[in-house]
Short mmCIF file of C-alpha atoms in Angstrom, two decimals:
data_model
loop_
_atom_site.label_atom_id
_atom_site.label_comp_id
_atom_site.label_asym_id
_atom_site.label_seq_id
_atom_site.Cartn_x
_atom_site.Cartn_y
_atom_site.Cartn_z
CA UNK E 1 19.24 17.03 -15.27
CA UNK E 2 17.19 14.70 -13.08
CA UNK E 3 13.45 14.91 -13.71
CA UNK E 4 11.39 16.32 -10.83
CA UNK E 5 9.87 13.76 -8.49
CA UNK E 6 6.52 15.55 -8.88
CA UNK E 7 6.14 13.97 -12.33
CA UNK E 8 5.57 10.64 -10.63
CA UNK E 9 1.94 11.71 -10.07
CA UNK E 10 1.23 13.46 -13.40
CA UNK E 11 0.75 12.42 -17.04
CA UNK E 12 0.79 14.42 -20.26
CA UNK E 13 -2.37 13.17 -21.96
CA UNK E 14 -2.23 15.36 -25.07
CA UNK E 15 1.15 15.31 -26.83
CA UNK E 16 0.07 18.25 -28.98
CA UNK E 17 -0.41 20.43 -25.90
CA UNK E 18 2.60 20.05 -23.61
CA UNK E 19 1.31 22.80 -21.31
CA UNK E 20 -1.46 20.56 -19.94
CA UNK E 21 -0.98 17.63 -17.54
CA UNK E 22 -3.38 15.49 -15.52
CA UNK E 23 -3.01 14.24 -11.96
CA UNK E 24 -2.89 10.43 -11.83
CA UNK E 25 -4.41 10.48 -8.33
CA UNK E 26 -7.54 12.60 -8.80
CA UNK E 27 -7.58 13.23 -12.57
CA UNK E 28 -7.54 17.05 -12.36
CA UNK E 29 -6.02 18.80 -15.42
CA UNK E 30 -3.40 21.49 -14.72
CA UNK E 31 -1.34 24.03 -16.63
CA UNK E 32 2.34 23.51 -15.99
CA UNK E 33 3.92 26.41 -17.90
CA UNK E 34 7.66 25.66 -18.20
CA UNK E 35 8.22 24.43 -14.65
CA UNK E 36 6.77 22.18 -11.97
CA UNK E 37 5.55 24.86 -9.55
CA UNK E 38 1.88 24.18 -10.28
CA UNK E 39 2.45 20.46 -9.87
CA UNK E 40 3.93 20.96 -6.40
CA UNK E 41 1.13 23.38 -5.46
CA UNK E 42 -1.52 20.86 -6.51
CA UNK E 43 0.09 18.06 -4.49
CA UNK E 44 0.43 20.31 -1.46
CA UNK E 45 -3.24 21.37 -1.56
CA UNK E 46 -4.90 18.12 -2.63
CA UNK E 47 -2.53 15.24 -1.80
CA UNK E 48 -0.47 16.20 1.21
CA UNK E 49 1.02 12.74 1.81
CA UNK E 50 2.45 12.58 -1.74
CA UNK E 51 3.61 16.20 -1.45
CA UNK E 52 5.65 15.43 1.66
CA UNK E 53 7.31 12.55 -0.18
CA UNK E 54 8.31 14.52 -3.29
CA UNK E 55 9.21 17.64 -1.29
CA UNK E 56 11.60 15.62 0.86
CA UNK E 57 13.13 14.13 -2.29
CA UNK E 58 13.43 17.58 -3.86
CA UNK E 59 15.26 18.94 -0.82
CA UNK E 60 17.50 15.89 -0.75
CA UNK E 61 18.31 16.39 -4.44
CA UNK E 62 19.10 20.08 -3.92
CA UNK E 63 21.32 19.21 -0.96
CA UNK E 64 23.08 16.54 -3.01
CA UNK E 65 23.70 18.96 -5.88
CA UNK E 66 25.08 21.55 -3.47
CA UNK E 67 27.46 18.98 -2.00
CA UNK E 68 28.59 17.98 -5.48
CA UNK E 69 29.57 21.57 -6.28
CA UNK E 70 31.57 21.81 -3.07
CA UNK E 71 33.28 18.45 -3.42
CA UNK E 72 36.60 17.95 -5.20
CA UNK E 73 36.02 16.19 -8.55
CA UNK E 74 37.05 12.55 -8.42
CA UNK E 75 36.29 9.31 -10.19
CA UNK E 76 33.29 7.52 -8.70
CA UNK E 77 33.21 3.81 -8.02
CA UNK E 78 30.60 1.72 -9.83
CA UNK E 79 28.64 1.29 -6.59
CA UNK E 80 28.50 5.02 -5.90
CA UNK E 81 27.61 5.71 -9.52
CA UNK E 82 24.66 3.37 -9.27
CA UNK E 83 23.66 4.92 -5.96
CA UNK E 84 23.59 8.39 -7.51
CA UNK E 85 21.50 7.30 -10.48
CA UNK E 86 17.89 8.17 -11.10
CA UNK E 87 15.18 6.39 -9.18
CA UNK E 88 13.61 3.30 -10.69
CA UNK E 89 10.65 4.09 -12.96
CA UNK E 90 7.36 2.82 -11.56
CA UNK E 91 6.98 0.71 -14.69
CA UNK E 92 10.33 -1.05 -14.14
CA UNK E 93 10.55 -4.67 -13.02
CA UNK E 94 12.88 -3.78 -10.16
CA UNK E 95 10.46 -1.23 -8.68
CA UNK E 96 7.59 -3.67 -9.11
CA UNK E 97 9.44 -6.55 -7.41
CA UNK E 98 10.45 -4.46 -4.39
CA UNK E 99 6.98 -2.94 -4.07
CA UNK E 100 5.37 -6.38 -4.29
CA UNK E 101 7.54 -7.51 -1.37
CA UNK E 102 6.72 -4.33 0.57
CA UNK E 103 2.96 -4.83 0.20
CA UNK E 104 3.36 -8.50 1.09
CA UNK E 105 5.22 -7.55 4.27
CA UNK E 106 2.52 -5.05 5.28
CA UNK E 107 -0.22 -7.63 4.75
CA UNK E 108 1.59 -10.65 6.22
CA UNK E 109 2.93 -8.88 9.32
CA UNK E 110 -0.14 -6.63 9.71
CA UNK E 111 2.02 -3.52 9.64
CA UNK E 112 0.32 -0.10 9.72
CA UNK E 113 0.23 1.62 6.33
CA UNK E 114 2.00 4.58 7.93
CA UNK E 115 5.21 2.52 8.03
CA UNK E 116 6.18 4.01 4.64
CA UNK E 117 6.12 7.46 6.25
CA UNK E 118 8.32 6.54 9.21
CA UNK E 119 11.66 8.33 9.07
CA UNK E 120 13.64 5.31 10.25
CA UNK E 121 12.03 2.98 7.70
CA UNK E 122 12.61 5.45 4.85
CA UNK E 123 16.29 5.72 5.81
CA UNK E 124 16.56 1.92 6.07
CA UNK E 125 15.11 1.44 2.56
CA UNK E 126 17.41 4.14 1.14
CA UNK E 127 20.39 2.32 2.61
CA UNK E 128 19.27 -0.96 1.02
CA UNK E 129 18.68 0.56 -2.42
CA UNK E 130 19.08 4.33 -2.96
CA UNK E 131 17.30 4.12 -6.31
CA UNK E 132 14.06 2.75 -4.88
CA UNK E 133 11.37 5.32 -4.11
CA UNK E 134 8.76 4.18 -1.59
CA UNK E 135 5.11 4.43 -2.69
CA UNK E 136 2.97 6.79 -0.66
CA UNK E 137 0.50 5.64 1.94
CA UNK E 138 -2.47 6.62 -0.23
CA UNK E 139 -1.04 4.75 -3.23
CA UNK E 140 -0.79 1.60 -1.12
CA UNK E 141 -4.34 2.06 0.18
CA UNK E 142 -6.03 2.93 -3.12
CA UNK E 143 -4.05 0.85 -5.57
CA UNK E 144 -1.40 -1.59 -4.38
CA UNK E 145 -3.27 -3.39 -1.59
CA UNK E 146 -6.48 -3.82 -3.64
CA UNK E 147 -4.40 -5.26 -6.51
CA UNK E 148 -2.64 -7.62 -4.11
CA UNK E 149 -6.00 -8.72 -2.70
CA UNK E 150 -7.47 -9.40 -6.15
CA UNK E 151 -4.38 -11.38 -7.15
CA UNK E 152 -4.56 -13.59 -4.05
CA UNK E 153 -8.32 -13.90 -4.37
CA UNK E 154 -7.99 -15.22 -7.93
CA UNK E 155 -5.38 -17.75 -6.76
CA UNK E 156 -7.63 -19.03 -3.95
CA UNK E 157 -10.62 -19.20 -6.29
CA UNK E 158 -8.63 -21.34 -8.72
CA UNK E 159 -7.65 -23.61 -5.84
CA UNK E 160 -11.27 -23.93 -4.72
CA UNK E 161 -12.38 -25.02 -8.19
CA UNK E 162 -10.27 -28.16 -7.72
CA UNK E 163 -12.03 -29.35 -4.54
CA UNK E 164 -15.42 -31.05 -4.20
CA UNK E 165 -16.28 -30.24 -0.59
CA UNK E 166 -15.47 -27.48 1.90
CA UNK E 167 -16.22 -26.91 5.57
CA UNK E 168 -16.76 -23.43 6.97
CA UNK E 169 -16.12 -21.81 10.33
CA UNK E 170 -17.48 -18.40 11.22
CA UNK E 171 -17.58 -16.05 14.17
CA UNK E 172 -19.00 -12.67 15.07
CA UNK E 173 -16.56 -10.53 17.01
CA UNK E 174 -16.11 -6.97 18.22
CA UNK E 175 -12.95 -4.90 17.82
CA UNK E 176 -11.36 -2.67 20.46
CA UNK E 177 -13.19 0.20 18.77
CA UNK E 178 -16.49 -1.65 19.42
CA UNK E 179 -17.03 -2.26 15.70
CA UNK E 180 -18.69 -5.54 14.76
CA UNK E 181 -17.20 -7.97 12.22
CA UNK E 182 -18.08 -11.31 10.70
CA UNK E 183 -15.21 -13.59 9.66
CA UNK E 184 -15.75 -16.64 7.45
CA UNK E 185 -12.99 -19.24 6.99
CA UNK E 186 -12.99 -22.10 4.49
CA UNK E 187 -11.31 -25.48 5.15
CA UNK E 188 -10.61 -28.19 2.57
CA UNK E 189 -8.19 -30.93 1.51
CA UNK E 190 -6.35 -30.14 -1.72
CA UNK E 191 -5.19 -32.52 -4.47
CA UNK E 192 -1.96 -33.15 -2.54
CA UNK E 193 -3.97 -34.33 0.48
CA UNK E 194 -3.00 -31.27 2.51
CA UNK E 195 -5.45 -29.62 4.90
CA UNK E 196 -5.85 -25.98 3.86
CA UNK E 197 -7.59 -23.08 5.59
CA UNK E 198 -8.38 -19.78 3.87
CA UNK E 199 -9.99 -16.70 5.39
CA UNK E 200 -12.52 -15.75 2.73
CA UNK E 201 -13.86 -12.58 4.26
CA UNK E 202 -13.78 -10.35 7.31
CA UNK E 203 -16.87 -8.24 6.87
CA UNK E 204 -17.88 -5.12 8.75
CA UNK E 205 -21.41 -5.77 9.99
CA UNK E 206 -23.37 -2.53 9.90
CA UNK E 207 -26.72 -4.01 10.93
CA UNK E 208 -27.66 -5.60 14.21
CA UNK E 209 -26.44 -9.15 14.82
CA UNK E 210 -29.90 -10.57 14.27
CA UNK E 211 -30.67 -13.83 12.50
CA UNK E 212 -32.54 -12.25 9.53
CA UNK E 213 -29.48 -10.15 8.60
CA UNK E 214 -26.71 -12.72 8.95
CA UNK E 215 -27.90 -15.37 6.43
CA UNK E 216 -27.76 -12.85 3.61
CA UNK E 217 -24.18 -11.92 4.48
CA UNK E 218 -23.08 -15.57 4.65
CA UNK E 219 -24.92 -16.47 1.46
CA UNK E 220 -23.32 -13.58 -0.45
CA UNK E 221 -19.83 -14.58 0.65
CA UNK E 222 -20.38 -18.21 -0.40
CA UNK E 223 -21.74 -17.05 -3.76
CA UNK E 224 -18.81 -14.68 -4.32
CA UNK E 225 -16.32 -17.51 -3.78
CA UNK E 226 -18.40 -19.99 -5.81
CA UNK E 227 -18.62 -22.60 -3.05
CA UNK E 228 -22.37 -22.63 -2.34
CA UNK E 229 -22.82 -26.16 -3.70
CA UNK E 230 -19.65 -27.46 -2.02
CA UNK E 231 -20.48 -26.67 1.62
CA UNK E 232 -20.72 -29.86 3.69
CA UNK E 233 -21.08 -28.12 7.07
CA UNK E 234 -20.47 -24.91 8.99
CA UNK E 235 -19.09 -24.73 12.53
CA UNK E 236 -19.98 -21.86 14.87
CA UNK E 237 -20.19 -21.13 18.56
CA UNK E 238 -23.50 -21.59 20.36
CA UNK E 239 -24.66 -17.97 20.14
CA UNK E 240 -28.38 -17.94 19.36
CA UNK E 241 -28.14 -15.39 16.52
CA UNK E 242 -25.51 -17.24 14.49
CA UNK E 243 -27.16 -20.65 15.07
CA UNK E 244 -30.50 -19.25 13.89
CA UNK E 245 -28.81 -17.71 10.83
CA UNK E 246 -27.26 -21.02 9.79
CA UNK E 247 -30.57 -22.83 10.28
CA UNK E 248 -32.30 -20.31 8.00
CA UNK E 249 -29.73 -21.05 5.29
CA UNK E 250 -30.34 -24.77 5.57
CA UNK E 251 -26.64 -25.56 5.92
CA UNK E 252 -25.58 -28.45 8.13
CA UNK E 253 -24.56 -26.94 11.46
CA UNK E 254 -22.02 -28.30 13.94
CA UNK E 255 -21.38 -26.51 17.25
CA UNK E 256 -17.79 -25.63 18.13
CA UNK E 257 -16.48 -28.40 20.40
CA UNK E 258 -14.25 -26.08 22.45
CA UNK E 259 -17.10 -23.62 23.01
CA UNK E 260 -19.50 -26.41 23.96
CA UNK E 261 -16.97 -27.92 26.36
CA UNK E 262 -16.49 -24.52 27.98
CA UNK E 263 -20.24 -24.15 28.54
CA UNK E 264 -20.42 -27.61 30.12
CA UNK E 265 -17.52 -26.94 32.48
CA UNK E 266 -18.79 -23.48 33.42
CA UNK E 267 -22.24 -24.89 34.24
CA UNK E 268 -20.61 -27.64 36.31
CA UNK E 269 -18.47 -25.17 38.26
CA UNK E 270 -21.47 -22.94 38.95
CA UNK E 271 -23.35 -25.96 40.31
CA UNK E 272 -20.73 -26.59 43.02
CA UNK E 273 -21.94 -25.05 46.29
CA UNK E 274 -19.73 -22.14 47.37
CA UNK E 275 -17.38 -22.33 44.37
CA UNK E 276 -18.78 -19.35 42.41
CA UNK E 277 -18.39 -17.13 45.50
CA UNK E 278 -14.82 -18.34 46.05
CA UNK E 279 -14.04 -17.84 42.37
CA UNK E 280 -15.34 -14.26 42.49
CA UNK E 281 -13.20 -13.47 45.54
CA UNK E 282 -10.09 -14.75 43.77
CA UNK E 283 -10.97 -12.79 40.65
CA UNK E 284 -11.52 -9.56 42.61
CA UNK E 285 -8.13 -9.92 44.33
CA UNK E 286 -6.37 -10.60 41.01
CA UNK E 287 -8.12 -7.60 39.44
CA UNK E 288 -6.89 -5.37 42.26
CA UNK E 289 -3.26 -6.36 41.71
CA UNK E 290 -3.58 -6.04 37.92
CA UNK E 291 -4.81 -2.47 38.31
CA UNK E 292 -2.11 -1.43 40.79
CA UNK E 293 1.52 -1.47 39.72
CA UNK E 294 2.60 -0.52 43.23
CA UNK E 295 0.68 -3.44 44.78
CA UNK E 296 2.10 -5.89 42.22
CA UNK E 297 5.67 -4.74 42.91
CA UNK E 298 5.05 -5.14 46.65
CA UNK E 299 3.69 -8.68 46.12
CA UNK E 300 6.70 -9.69 44.02
CA UNK E 301 9.05 -8.21 46.60
CA UNK E 302 7.42 -10.15 49.44
CA UNK E 303 7.67 -13.38 47.43
CA UNK E 304 11.39 -12.80 46.92
CA UNK E 305 11.91 -12.24 50.63
CA UNK E 306 9.92 -15.34 51.59
CA UNK E 307 11.54 -17.70 49.06
CA UNK E 308 14.86 -16.93 47.39
CA UNK E 309 14.93 -20.14 45.33
CA UNK E 310 11.68 -19.62 43.43
CA UNK E 311 11.12 -16.89 40.87
CA UNK E 312 8.37 -14.41 41.92
CA UNK E 313 5.18 -14.82 39.89
CA UNK E 314 2.30 -12.48 39.05
CA UNK E 315 -1.30 -13.50 39.61
CA UNK E 316 -3.30 -14.79 36.64
CA UNK E 317 -6.77 -13.61 35.67
CA UNK E 318 -9.38 -16.03 34.37
CA UNK E 319 -11.25 -15.54 31.09
CA UNK E 320 -14.93 -16.38 30.89
CA UNK E 321 -14.65 -18.09 27.50
CA UNK E 322 -11.75 -20.34 28.60
CA UNK E 323 -12.73 -22.74 31.34
CA UNK E 324 -9.16 -23.89 32.07
CA UNK E 325 -8.14 -20.30 32.85
CA UNK E 326 -10.16 -20.56 36.08
CA UNK E 327 -8.01 -23.51 37.12
CA UNK E 328 -4.79 -21.66 36.26
CA UNK E 329 -5.96 -18.58 38.19
CA UNK E 330 -6.65 -20.57 41.35
CA UNK E 331 -3.51 -22.68 40.98
CA UNK E 332 -1.35 -19.54 40.77
CA UNK E 333 -3.29 -17.98 43.64
CA UNK E 334 -2.50 -20.96 45.91
CA UNK E 335 1.14 -21.15 44.85
#
């Protein structure tokens, strides 16, 4: 008889008392009597994500057993026999290897953690290997991803011990949810003379982006990665708060060339008589078409009628932090 999937989240701590088990997720001790009813109840009340996983497996198992009773007995092929076997134990190498690849995919491709709950993905994985049981979303969040992070962190730390000097780049940015973050990236040449770049930290900044707060954050990151004495310079944009923070640390500061070039060009454009007003008119027109699907379709249709040899093109909007986007906006506008 196949062991219930609920046991994946429970351990029997005391061999002398088989009626007591503990939840591996929250540690709560339960009485299990002679069945798994209490285990399922606990998962349903306290760990709904895991409950959905084991409940679906339980129903699938019951359905499979019902089909077996209805089916005419026949000799199974080796492939089908393997497919009908028990799931891989979590402690097995096979489960570990597949799970390692799964976590790597989520991190590398920036997949949402909910991917392991998607019906199509679950079916896809079952087709690849019926014996593999996907870890739950909470298991990935609380255990697997942190372990992956620590493993990669140790590898990068070992690599950094082999270099004498590092350069840093950092930026303060705001997410679509208006949350503020500080990202620090380390650049160095390894023993094989290869240029390497490693993102050391993306830190949620709870305090205001003021100079007195930022140096402490940067200093702590450098200390954590053991590179404080190896920093030759740090490159940032020209924002006053980050420049002041770097100056307080006493690190050699270099302004970002691209950001500086953008400021120079923007100042030059604004100094041309009449150009800022013309630029604003172009931008307002482009904004109108970007906000109206109907107007954009009409514009594309009129282009097709006027010139059948050239593919219709949408207008381009400029971006304040990219000086060349102003040129591309006006070029497209004229064409």
